[in-house]
Coordinates of C-alpha atoms and ligand atoms in Angstrom, one line a residue:
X1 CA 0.0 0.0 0.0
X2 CA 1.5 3.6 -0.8
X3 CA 1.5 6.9 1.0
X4 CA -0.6 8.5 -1.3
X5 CA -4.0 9.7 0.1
X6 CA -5.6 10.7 -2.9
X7 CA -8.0 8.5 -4.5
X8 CA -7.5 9.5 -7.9
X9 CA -3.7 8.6 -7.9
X10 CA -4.4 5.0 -6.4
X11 CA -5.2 1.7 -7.9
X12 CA -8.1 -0.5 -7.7
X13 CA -5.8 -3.0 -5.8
X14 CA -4.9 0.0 -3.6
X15 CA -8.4 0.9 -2.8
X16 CA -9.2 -3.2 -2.3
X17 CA -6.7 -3.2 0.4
X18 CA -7.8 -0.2 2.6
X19 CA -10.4 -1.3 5.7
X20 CA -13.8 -0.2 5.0
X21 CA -14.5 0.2 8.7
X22 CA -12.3 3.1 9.6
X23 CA -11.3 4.7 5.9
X24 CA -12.9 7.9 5.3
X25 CA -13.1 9.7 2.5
X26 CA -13.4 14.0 2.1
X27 CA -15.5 14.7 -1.4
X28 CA -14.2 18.8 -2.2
X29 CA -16.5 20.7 -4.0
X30 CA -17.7 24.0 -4.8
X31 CA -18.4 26.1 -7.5
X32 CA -16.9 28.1 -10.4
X33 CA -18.0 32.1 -10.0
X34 CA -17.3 35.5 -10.0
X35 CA -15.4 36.5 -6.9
X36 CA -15.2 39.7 -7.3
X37 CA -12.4 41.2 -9.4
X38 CA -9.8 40.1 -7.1
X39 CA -10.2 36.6 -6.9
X40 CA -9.9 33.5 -9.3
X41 CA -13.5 32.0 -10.3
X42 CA -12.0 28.7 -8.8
X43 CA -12.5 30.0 -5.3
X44 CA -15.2 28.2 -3.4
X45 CA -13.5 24.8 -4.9
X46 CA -9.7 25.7 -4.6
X47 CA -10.2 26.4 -1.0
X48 CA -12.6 23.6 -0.3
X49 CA -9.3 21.5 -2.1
X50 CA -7.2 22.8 -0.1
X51 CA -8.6 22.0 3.3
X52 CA -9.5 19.1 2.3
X53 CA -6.1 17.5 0.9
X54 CA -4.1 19.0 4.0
X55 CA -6.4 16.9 6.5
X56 CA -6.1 13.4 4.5
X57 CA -2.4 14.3 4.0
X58 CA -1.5 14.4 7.6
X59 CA -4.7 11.9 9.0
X60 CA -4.5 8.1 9.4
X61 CA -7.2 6.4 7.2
X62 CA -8.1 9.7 5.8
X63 CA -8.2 9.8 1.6
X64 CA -9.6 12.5 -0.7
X65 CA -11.6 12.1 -3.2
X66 CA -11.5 14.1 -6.8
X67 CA -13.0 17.7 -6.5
X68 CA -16.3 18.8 -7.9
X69 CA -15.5 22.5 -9.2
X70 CA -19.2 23.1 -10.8
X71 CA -22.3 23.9 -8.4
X72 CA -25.0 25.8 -8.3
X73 CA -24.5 29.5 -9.2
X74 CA -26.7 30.7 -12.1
X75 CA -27.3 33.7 -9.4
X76 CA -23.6 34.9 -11.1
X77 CA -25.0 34.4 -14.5
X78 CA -23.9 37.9 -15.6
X79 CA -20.7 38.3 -14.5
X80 CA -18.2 36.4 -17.2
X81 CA -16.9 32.9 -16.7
X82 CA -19.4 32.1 -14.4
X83 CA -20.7 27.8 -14.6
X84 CA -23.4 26.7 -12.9
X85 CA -25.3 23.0 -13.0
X86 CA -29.0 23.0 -11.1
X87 CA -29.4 21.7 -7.7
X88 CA -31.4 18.4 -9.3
X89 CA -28.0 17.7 -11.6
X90 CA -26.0 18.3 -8.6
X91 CA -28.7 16.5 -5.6
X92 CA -28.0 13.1 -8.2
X93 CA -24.1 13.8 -9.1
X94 CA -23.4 13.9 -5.4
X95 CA -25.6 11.2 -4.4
X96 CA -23.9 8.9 -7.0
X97 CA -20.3 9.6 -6.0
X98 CA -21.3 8.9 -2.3
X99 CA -23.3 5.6 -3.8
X100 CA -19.7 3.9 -5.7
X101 CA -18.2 4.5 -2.4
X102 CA -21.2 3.1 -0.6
X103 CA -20.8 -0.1 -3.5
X104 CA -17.3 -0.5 -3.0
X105 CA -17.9 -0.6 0.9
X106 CA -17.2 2.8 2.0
X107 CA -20.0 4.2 4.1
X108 CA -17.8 7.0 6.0
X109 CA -17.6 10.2 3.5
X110 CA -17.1 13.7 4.4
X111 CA -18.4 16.3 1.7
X112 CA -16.4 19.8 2.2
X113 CA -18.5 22.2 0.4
X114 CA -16.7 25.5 -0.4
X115 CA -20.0 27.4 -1.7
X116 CA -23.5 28.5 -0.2
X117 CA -25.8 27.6 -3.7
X118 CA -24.5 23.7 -2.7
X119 CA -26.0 23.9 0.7
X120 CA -29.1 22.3 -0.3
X121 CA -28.9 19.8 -2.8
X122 CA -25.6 18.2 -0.9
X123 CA -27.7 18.1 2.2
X124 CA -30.5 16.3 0.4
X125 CA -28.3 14.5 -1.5
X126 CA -26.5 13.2 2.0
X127 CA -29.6 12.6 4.0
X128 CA -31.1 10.2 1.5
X129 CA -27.9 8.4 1.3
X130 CA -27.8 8.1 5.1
X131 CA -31.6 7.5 5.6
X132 CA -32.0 4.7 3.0
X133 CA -28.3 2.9 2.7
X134 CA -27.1 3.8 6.6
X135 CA -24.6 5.3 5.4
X136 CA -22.5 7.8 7.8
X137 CA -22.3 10.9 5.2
X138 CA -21.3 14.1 7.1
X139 CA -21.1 18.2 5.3
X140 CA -18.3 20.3 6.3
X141 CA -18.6 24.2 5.4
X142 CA -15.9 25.9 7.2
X143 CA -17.0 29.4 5.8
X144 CA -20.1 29.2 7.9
X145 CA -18.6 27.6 11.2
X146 CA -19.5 31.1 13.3
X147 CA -17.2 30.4 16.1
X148 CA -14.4 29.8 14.1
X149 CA -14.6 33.1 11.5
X150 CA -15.1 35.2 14.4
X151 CA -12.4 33.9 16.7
X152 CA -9.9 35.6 13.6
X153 CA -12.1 38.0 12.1
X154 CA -14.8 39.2 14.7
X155 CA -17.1 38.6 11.8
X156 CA -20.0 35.7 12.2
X157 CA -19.0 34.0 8.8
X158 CA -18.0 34.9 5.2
X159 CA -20.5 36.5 2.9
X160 CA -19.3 36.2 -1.0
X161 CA -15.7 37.8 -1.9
X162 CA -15.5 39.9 1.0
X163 CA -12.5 40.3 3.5
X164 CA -12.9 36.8 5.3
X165 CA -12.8 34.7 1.7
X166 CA -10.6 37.1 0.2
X167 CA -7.7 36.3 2.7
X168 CA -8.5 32.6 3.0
X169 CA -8.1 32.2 -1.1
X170 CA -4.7 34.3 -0.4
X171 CA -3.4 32.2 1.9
X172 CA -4.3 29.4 -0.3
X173 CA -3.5 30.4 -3.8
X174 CA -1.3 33.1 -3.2
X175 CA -0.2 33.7 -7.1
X176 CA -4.1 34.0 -8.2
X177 CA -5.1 36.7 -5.8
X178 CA -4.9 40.2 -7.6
X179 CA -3.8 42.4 -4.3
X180 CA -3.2 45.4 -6.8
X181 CA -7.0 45.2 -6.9
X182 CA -7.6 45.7 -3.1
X183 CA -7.6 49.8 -2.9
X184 CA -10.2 50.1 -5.4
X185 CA -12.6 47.4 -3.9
X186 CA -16.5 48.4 -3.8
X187 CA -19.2 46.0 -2.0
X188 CA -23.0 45.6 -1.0
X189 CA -22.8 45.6 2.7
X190 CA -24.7 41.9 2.8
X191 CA -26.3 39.2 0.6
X192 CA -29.3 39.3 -1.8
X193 CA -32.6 41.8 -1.5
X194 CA -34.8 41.7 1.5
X195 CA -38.4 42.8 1.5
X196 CA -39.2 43.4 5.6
X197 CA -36.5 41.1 7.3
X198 CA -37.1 38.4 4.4
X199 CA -34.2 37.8 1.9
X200 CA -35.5 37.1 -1.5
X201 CA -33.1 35.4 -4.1
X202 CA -32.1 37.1 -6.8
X203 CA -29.4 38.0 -9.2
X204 CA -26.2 39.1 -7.6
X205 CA -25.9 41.7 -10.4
X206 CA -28.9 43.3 -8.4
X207 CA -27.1 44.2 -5.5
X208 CA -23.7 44.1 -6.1
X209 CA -21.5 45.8 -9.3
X210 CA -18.5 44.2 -8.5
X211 CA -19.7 41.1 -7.4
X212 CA -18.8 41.6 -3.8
X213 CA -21.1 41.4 -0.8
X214 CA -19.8 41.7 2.7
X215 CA -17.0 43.4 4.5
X216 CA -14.2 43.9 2.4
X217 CA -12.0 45.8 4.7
X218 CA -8.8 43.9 6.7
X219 CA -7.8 41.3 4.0
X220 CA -4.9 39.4 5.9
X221 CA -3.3 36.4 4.1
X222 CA -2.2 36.2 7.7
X223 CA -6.0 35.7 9.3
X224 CA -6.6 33.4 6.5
X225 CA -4.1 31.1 7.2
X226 CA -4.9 31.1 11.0
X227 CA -8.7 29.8 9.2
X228 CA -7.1 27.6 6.9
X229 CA -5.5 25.8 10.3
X230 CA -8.2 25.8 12.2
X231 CA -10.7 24.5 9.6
X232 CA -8.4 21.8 9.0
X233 CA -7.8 21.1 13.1
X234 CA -11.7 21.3 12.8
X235 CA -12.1 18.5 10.0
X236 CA -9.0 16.4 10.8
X237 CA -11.0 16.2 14.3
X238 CA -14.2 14.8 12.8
X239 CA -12.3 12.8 10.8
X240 CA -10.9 10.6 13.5
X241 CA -14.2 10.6 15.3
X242 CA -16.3 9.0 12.1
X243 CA -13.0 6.2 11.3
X244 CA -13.5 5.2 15.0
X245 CA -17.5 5.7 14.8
X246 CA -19.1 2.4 14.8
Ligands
ZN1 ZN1 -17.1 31.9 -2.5

């Protein structure tokens, strides 16, 4: 058997040999979209990646499995190089990666999800794999983990492209984030439309110019590599829990 933890550079015979009590594996995935002018579209999935390949790196019986970089984002439609799949493409995409694990004996899978419009259909997607094949499916978002953004950023989570993702894509893909950008940076101050208190969905053109919602001041590559570390000390955790979880 080889070091190598991810599944896409193993062999069938590798995958044969693992224990199907205690592997688990971490499905990345997230979305391609507009991140402002500043960022690469490959955010929500790069950093999703990233977390994810760091914790089965350095965890026993931890393995990754290859990212899914398209979700659902047709909210970005108008803002260039924007893909997007709907929630029923990705509710059955996700539910059949989860299922050849399931077939080959691998009930324990982690799903990272790096992007909000995912939310949903990976939930549904998870529960029905859970409910009807007992299954032990888990989702990981670190972007929403409250406790976690505001213990660096005093913020209760990251909105879209503002100063909390900003600085964890920087610390994780240094070379694609555009810091010359950062002076001339506009946002909306929060997410979507509201009519009273209620949020309705709508096109993020709408609210936004730049594509930005959220905070944008105190981008620190610094602050997002103290979130990069603590997402994966977060996931590593829950890792070790479900391999011993019988
Ligand atoms: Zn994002």
């Amino acid at each position: 058997m080889s070091d190598k933890f991810l599944l896409h550079e193993l062999s069938w015979k590798d995958i044969k040999d693992l224990n199907q009590d205690t592997s688990v594996f971490i499905l990345p995935i997230g979305s391609t979209e507009q991140h402002g002018p500043q960022n690469p579209l490959g955010t929500d999935f790069l950093i999703a990646e990233k977390i994810a390949r760091k914790v089965a790196e350095n965890t026993i019986n931890v393995y990754c499995l290859p990212t899914l970089p398209i979700g659902v984002a047709s909210h970005h439609r108008d803002f260039p190089g924007t893909l997007w799949t709907s929630p029923q493409i990705l509710l059955y995409l996700v539910k059949d990666v989860l299922l050849s694990m399931f077939h080959h004996g691998f009930k324990k899978i982690i799903v990272c999800n790096g992007h909000g419009g995912n939310t949903s259909a990976v939930m549904q997607a998870i529960s029905e794999c859970n409910d009807k094949e007992e299954m032990k499916c888990l989702l990981f978002e670190w972007w929403k983990d409250e406790e976690l953004i505001k213990s660096v950023f005093g913020v209760p989570g990251a909105v879209h492209a503002d100063a909390v993702e900003t600085s964890v894509i920087w610390a994780a893909e240094e070379s694609l984030v555009q810091t010359d950008k950062f002076e001339q940076l506009t946002s909306s101050k929060e997410w979507g439309r509201k009519i009273g208190d209620l949020y309705f969905s709508s096109r993020t053109i709408q609210f936004t110019e730049s594509g930005i919602a959220g905070p944008i001041e105190g981008i620190s590559r610094e602050k997002g590599l103290k979130v990069l570390e603590k997402a994966g000390t977060k996931l590593s955790n829950v890792t070790i829990e479900l391999s011993n979880y019988v």
